[in-house]
Short mmCIF file of C-alpha atoms and ligand atoms in Angstrom, two decimals:
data_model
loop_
_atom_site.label_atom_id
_atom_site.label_comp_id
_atom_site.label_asym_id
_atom_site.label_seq_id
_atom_site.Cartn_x
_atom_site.Cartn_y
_atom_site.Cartn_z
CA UNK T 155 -57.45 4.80 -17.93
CA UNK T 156 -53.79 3.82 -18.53
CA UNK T 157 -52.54 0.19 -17.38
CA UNK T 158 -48.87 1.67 -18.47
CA UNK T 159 -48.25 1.28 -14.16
CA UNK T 160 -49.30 -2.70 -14.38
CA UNK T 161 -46.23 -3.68 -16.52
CA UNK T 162 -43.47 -4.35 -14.75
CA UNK T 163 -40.40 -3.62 -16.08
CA UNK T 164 -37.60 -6.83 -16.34
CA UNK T 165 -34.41 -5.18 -15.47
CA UNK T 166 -33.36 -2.74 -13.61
CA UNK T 167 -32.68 1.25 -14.18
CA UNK T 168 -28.88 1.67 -14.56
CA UNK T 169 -28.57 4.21 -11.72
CA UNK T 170 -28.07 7.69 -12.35
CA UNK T 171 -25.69 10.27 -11.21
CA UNK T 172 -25.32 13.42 -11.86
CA UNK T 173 -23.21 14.62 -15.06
CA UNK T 174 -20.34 16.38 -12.48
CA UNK T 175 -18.29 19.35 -13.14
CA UNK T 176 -15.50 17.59 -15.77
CA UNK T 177 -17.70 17.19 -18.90
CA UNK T 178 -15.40 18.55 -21.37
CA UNK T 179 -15.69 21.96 -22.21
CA UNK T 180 -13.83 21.58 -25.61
CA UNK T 181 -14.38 18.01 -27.15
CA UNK T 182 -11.74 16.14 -28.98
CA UNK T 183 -11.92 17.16 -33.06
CA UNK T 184 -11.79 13.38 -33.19
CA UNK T 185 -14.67 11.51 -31.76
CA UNK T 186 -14.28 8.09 -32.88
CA UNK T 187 -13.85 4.46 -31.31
CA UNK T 188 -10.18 5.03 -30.32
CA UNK T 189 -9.44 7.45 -27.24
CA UNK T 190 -5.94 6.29 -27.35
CA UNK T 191 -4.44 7.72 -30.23
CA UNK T 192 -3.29 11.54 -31.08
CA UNK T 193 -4.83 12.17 -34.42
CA UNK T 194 -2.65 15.48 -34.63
CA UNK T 195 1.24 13.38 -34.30
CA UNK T 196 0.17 9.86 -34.36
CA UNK T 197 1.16 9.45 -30.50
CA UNK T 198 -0.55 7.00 -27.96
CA UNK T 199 -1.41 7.99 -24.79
CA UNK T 200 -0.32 6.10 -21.65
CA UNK T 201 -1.21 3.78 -19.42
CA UNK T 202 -3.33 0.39 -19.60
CA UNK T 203 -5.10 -0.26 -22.81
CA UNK T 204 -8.87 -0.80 -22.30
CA UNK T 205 -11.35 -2.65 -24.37
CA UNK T 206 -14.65 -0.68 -23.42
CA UNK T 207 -18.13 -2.35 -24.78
CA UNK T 208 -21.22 -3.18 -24.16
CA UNK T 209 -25.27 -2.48 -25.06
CA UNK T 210 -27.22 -0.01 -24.16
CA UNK T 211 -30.74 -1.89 -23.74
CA UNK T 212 -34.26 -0.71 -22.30
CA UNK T 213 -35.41 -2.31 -18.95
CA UNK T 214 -37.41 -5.00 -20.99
CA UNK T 215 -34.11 -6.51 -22.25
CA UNK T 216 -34.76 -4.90 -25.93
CA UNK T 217 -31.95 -3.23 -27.76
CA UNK T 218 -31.59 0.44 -28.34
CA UNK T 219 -29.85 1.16 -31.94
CA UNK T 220 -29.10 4.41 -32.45
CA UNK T 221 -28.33 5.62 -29.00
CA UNK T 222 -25.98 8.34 -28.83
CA UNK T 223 -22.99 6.94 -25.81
CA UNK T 224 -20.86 9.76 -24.90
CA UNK T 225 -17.92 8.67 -22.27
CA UNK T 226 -15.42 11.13 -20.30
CA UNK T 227 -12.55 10.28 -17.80
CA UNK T 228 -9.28 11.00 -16.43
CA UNK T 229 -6.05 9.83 -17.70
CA UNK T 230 -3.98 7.23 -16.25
CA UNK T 231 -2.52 9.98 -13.44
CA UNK T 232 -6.03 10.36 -12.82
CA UNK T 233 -6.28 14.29 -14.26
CA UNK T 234 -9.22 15.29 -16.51
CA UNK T 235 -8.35 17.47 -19.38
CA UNK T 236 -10.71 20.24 -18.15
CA UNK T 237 -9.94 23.70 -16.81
CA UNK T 238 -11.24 23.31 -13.62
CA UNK T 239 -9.96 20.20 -12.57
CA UNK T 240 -8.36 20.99 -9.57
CA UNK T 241 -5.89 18.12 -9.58
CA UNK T 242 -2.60 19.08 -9.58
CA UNK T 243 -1.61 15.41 -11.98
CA UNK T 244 -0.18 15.63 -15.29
CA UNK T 245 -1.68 15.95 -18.36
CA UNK T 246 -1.75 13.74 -21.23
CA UNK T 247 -1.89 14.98 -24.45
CA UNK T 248 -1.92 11.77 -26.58
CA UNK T 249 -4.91 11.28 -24.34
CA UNK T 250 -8.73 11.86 -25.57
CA UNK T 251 -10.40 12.08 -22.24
CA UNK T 252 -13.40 11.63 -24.25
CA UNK T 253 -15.46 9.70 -26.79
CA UNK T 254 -18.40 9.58 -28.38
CA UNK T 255 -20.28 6.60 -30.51
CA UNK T 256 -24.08 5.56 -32.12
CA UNK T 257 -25.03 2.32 -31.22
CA UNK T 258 -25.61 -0.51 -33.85
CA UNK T 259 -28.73 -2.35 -34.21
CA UNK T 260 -27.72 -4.92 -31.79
CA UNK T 261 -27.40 -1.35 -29.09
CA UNK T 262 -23.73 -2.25 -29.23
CA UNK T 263 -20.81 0.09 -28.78
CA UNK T 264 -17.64 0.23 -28.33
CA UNK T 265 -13.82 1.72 -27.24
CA UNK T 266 -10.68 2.25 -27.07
CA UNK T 267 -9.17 3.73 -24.16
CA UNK T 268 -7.30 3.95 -20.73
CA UNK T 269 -7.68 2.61 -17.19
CA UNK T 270 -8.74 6.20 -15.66
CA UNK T 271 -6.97 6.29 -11.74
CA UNK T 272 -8.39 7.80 -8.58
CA UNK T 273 -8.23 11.40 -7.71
CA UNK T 274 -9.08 12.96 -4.66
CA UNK T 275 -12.63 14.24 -4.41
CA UNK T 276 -14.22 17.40 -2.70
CA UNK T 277 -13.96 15.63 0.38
CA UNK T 278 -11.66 15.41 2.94
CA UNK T 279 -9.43 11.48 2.97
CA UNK T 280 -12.45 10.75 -0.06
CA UNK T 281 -10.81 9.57 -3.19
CA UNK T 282 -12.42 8.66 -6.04
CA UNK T 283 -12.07 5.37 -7.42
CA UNK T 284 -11.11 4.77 -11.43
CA UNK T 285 -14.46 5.60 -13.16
CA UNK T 286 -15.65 6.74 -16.61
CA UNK T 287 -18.66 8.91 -16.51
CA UNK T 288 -21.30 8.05 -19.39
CA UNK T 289 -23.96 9.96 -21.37
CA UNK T 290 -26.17 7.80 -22.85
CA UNK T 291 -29.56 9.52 -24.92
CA UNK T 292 -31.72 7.68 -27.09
CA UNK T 293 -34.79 9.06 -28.48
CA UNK T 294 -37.07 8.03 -25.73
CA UNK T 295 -34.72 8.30 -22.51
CA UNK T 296 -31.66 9.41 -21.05
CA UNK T 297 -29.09 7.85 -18.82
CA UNK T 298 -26.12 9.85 -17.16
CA UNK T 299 -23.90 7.76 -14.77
CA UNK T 300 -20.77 6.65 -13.60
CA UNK T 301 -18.97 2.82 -14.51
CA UNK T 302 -16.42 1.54 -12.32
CA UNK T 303 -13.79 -1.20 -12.60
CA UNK T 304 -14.00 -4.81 -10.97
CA UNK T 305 -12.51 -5.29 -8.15
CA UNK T 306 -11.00 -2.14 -6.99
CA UNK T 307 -10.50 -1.22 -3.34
CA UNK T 308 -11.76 1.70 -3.72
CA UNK T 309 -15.14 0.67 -4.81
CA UNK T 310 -15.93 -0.40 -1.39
CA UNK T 311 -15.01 3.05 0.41
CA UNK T 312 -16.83 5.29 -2.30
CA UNK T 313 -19.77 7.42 -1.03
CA UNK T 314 -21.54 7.41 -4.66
CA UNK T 315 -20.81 3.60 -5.00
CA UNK T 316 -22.68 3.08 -1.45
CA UNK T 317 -25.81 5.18 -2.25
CA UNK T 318 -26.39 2.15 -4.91
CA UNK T 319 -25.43 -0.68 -3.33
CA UNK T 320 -27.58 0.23 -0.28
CA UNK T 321 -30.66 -0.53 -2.75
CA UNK T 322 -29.36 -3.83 -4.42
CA UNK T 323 -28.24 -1.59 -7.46
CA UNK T 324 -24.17 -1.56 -6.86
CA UNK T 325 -23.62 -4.20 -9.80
CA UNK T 326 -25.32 -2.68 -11.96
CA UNK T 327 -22.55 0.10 -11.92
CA UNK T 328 -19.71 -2.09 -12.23
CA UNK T 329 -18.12 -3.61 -15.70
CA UNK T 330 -17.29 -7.09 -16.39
CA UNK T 331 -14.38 -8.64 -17.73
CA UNK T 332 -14.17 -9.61 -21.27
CA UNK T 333 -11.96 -11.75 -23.97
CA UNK T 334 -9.59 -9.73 -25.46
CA UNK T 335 -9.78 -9.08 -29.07
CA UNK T 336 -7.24 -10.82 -31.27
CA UNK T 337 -4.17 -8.64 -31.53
CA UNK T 338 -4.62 -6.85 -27.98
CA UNK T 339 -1.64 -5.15 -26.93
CA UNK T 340 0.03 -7.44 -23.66
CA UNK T 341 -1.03 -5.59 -20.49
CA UNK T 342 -4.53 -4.98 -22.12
CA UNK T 343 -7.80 -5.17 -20.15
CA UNK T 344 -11.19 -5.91 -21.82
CA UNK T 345 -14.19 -5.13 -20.35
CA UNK T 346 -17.80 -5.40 -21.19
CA UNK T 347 -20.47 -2.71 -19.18
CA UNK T 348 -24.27 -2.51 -20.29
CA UNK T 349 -26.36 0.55 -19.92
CA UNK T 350 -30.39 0.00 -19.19
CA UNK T 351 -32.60 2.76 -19.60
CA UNK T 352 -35.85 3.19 -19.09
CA UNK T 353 -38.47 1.24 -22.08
CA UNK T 354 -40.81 3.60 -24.15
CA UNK T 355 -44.39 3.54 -21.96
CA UNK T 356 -46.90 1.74 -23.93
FE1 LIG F 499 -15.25 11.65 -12.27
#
């Protein structure tokens, strides 16, 4: 007989969604911290700087080192560097639209990047709010989903933001401001947005 069903877990899921028709097809040669920065001429991309981190923990409040935290978004015009984005905004090409990391021992991770805008969704009058999708894998579990920003209007109008809130999960989705690290450039944002997956059954 298992008694696996009799421990209750102490957090919450992060809530999933599905991994969406952007993830890149081609990933950046350069897969590092900093999103901002064009390896190839030395370029940054524009828009507002972001300081991205966080832990990826298990729903018993444990952290998970060595969890792989893959992150895709749009630019700041709010156009993904994929094919088939249908989005008629410019490009950026001192912009990575995506990242990739391995959590520490503490689960932490972090980046560089952009403030991602909206962009109009498959809908009609539905926009998007500014989001950065996630990938998160450790060797137990798996965690795709979306993080959005505090505060935005948007956020309260979004049909994927309402599914969650409807079941007491919608802050779970949303990041939480952070000090800057020393040297930040002047308009920078920092951030801080934990992922929670599922603990190993025991
Ligand atoms: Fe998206």
């Amino acid at each position: 007989m298992s008694h696996q069903a009799t421990v209750k877990p102490k957090l919450r899921r992060t809530p999933h969604e599905e991994v969406g028709p952007m993830y890149p097809v081609v990933k950046p040669v350069d897969r590092g911290y900093d999103l901002t920065l064009n390896p190839k001429n030395g370029e940054r991309a524009q828009g507002q700087i972001v300081y991205l981190s966080g832990r990826v923990i298990d729903t018993n409040g444990e952290p998970i080192a060595g969890a792989k935290v893959e992150l895709w978004q749009t630019n700041m015009h709010g156009r993904y560097d994929h094919p088939a984005d249908p989005n008629p905004a410019p490009l950026d090409e001192n912009f990575e639209g995506f990242g990739s990391a391995v959590t520490d021992a503490e689960g932490r991770y972090a980046f560089k990047t952009v403030k991602p805008a909206a962009y109009p969704a498959s809908a009609p009058g539905w926009w998007r709010p500014p989001h950065i999708h996630f990938d998160v894998e450790s060797d137990y579990s798996r965690l795709c989903t979306q993080m959005y920003f505090p505060g935005e209007k948007l956020n309260d109008e979004d049909f994927l933001i309402a599914r969650h809130r409807k079941i007491g999960d919608g802050e779970l989705i949303v990041a939480k401001p952070a000090p800057l690290p020393a040297g930040a450039e002047p308009d920078a944002v920092a951030l801080t947005f934990d992922l929670i997956l599922n603990a190993r059954l025991r």
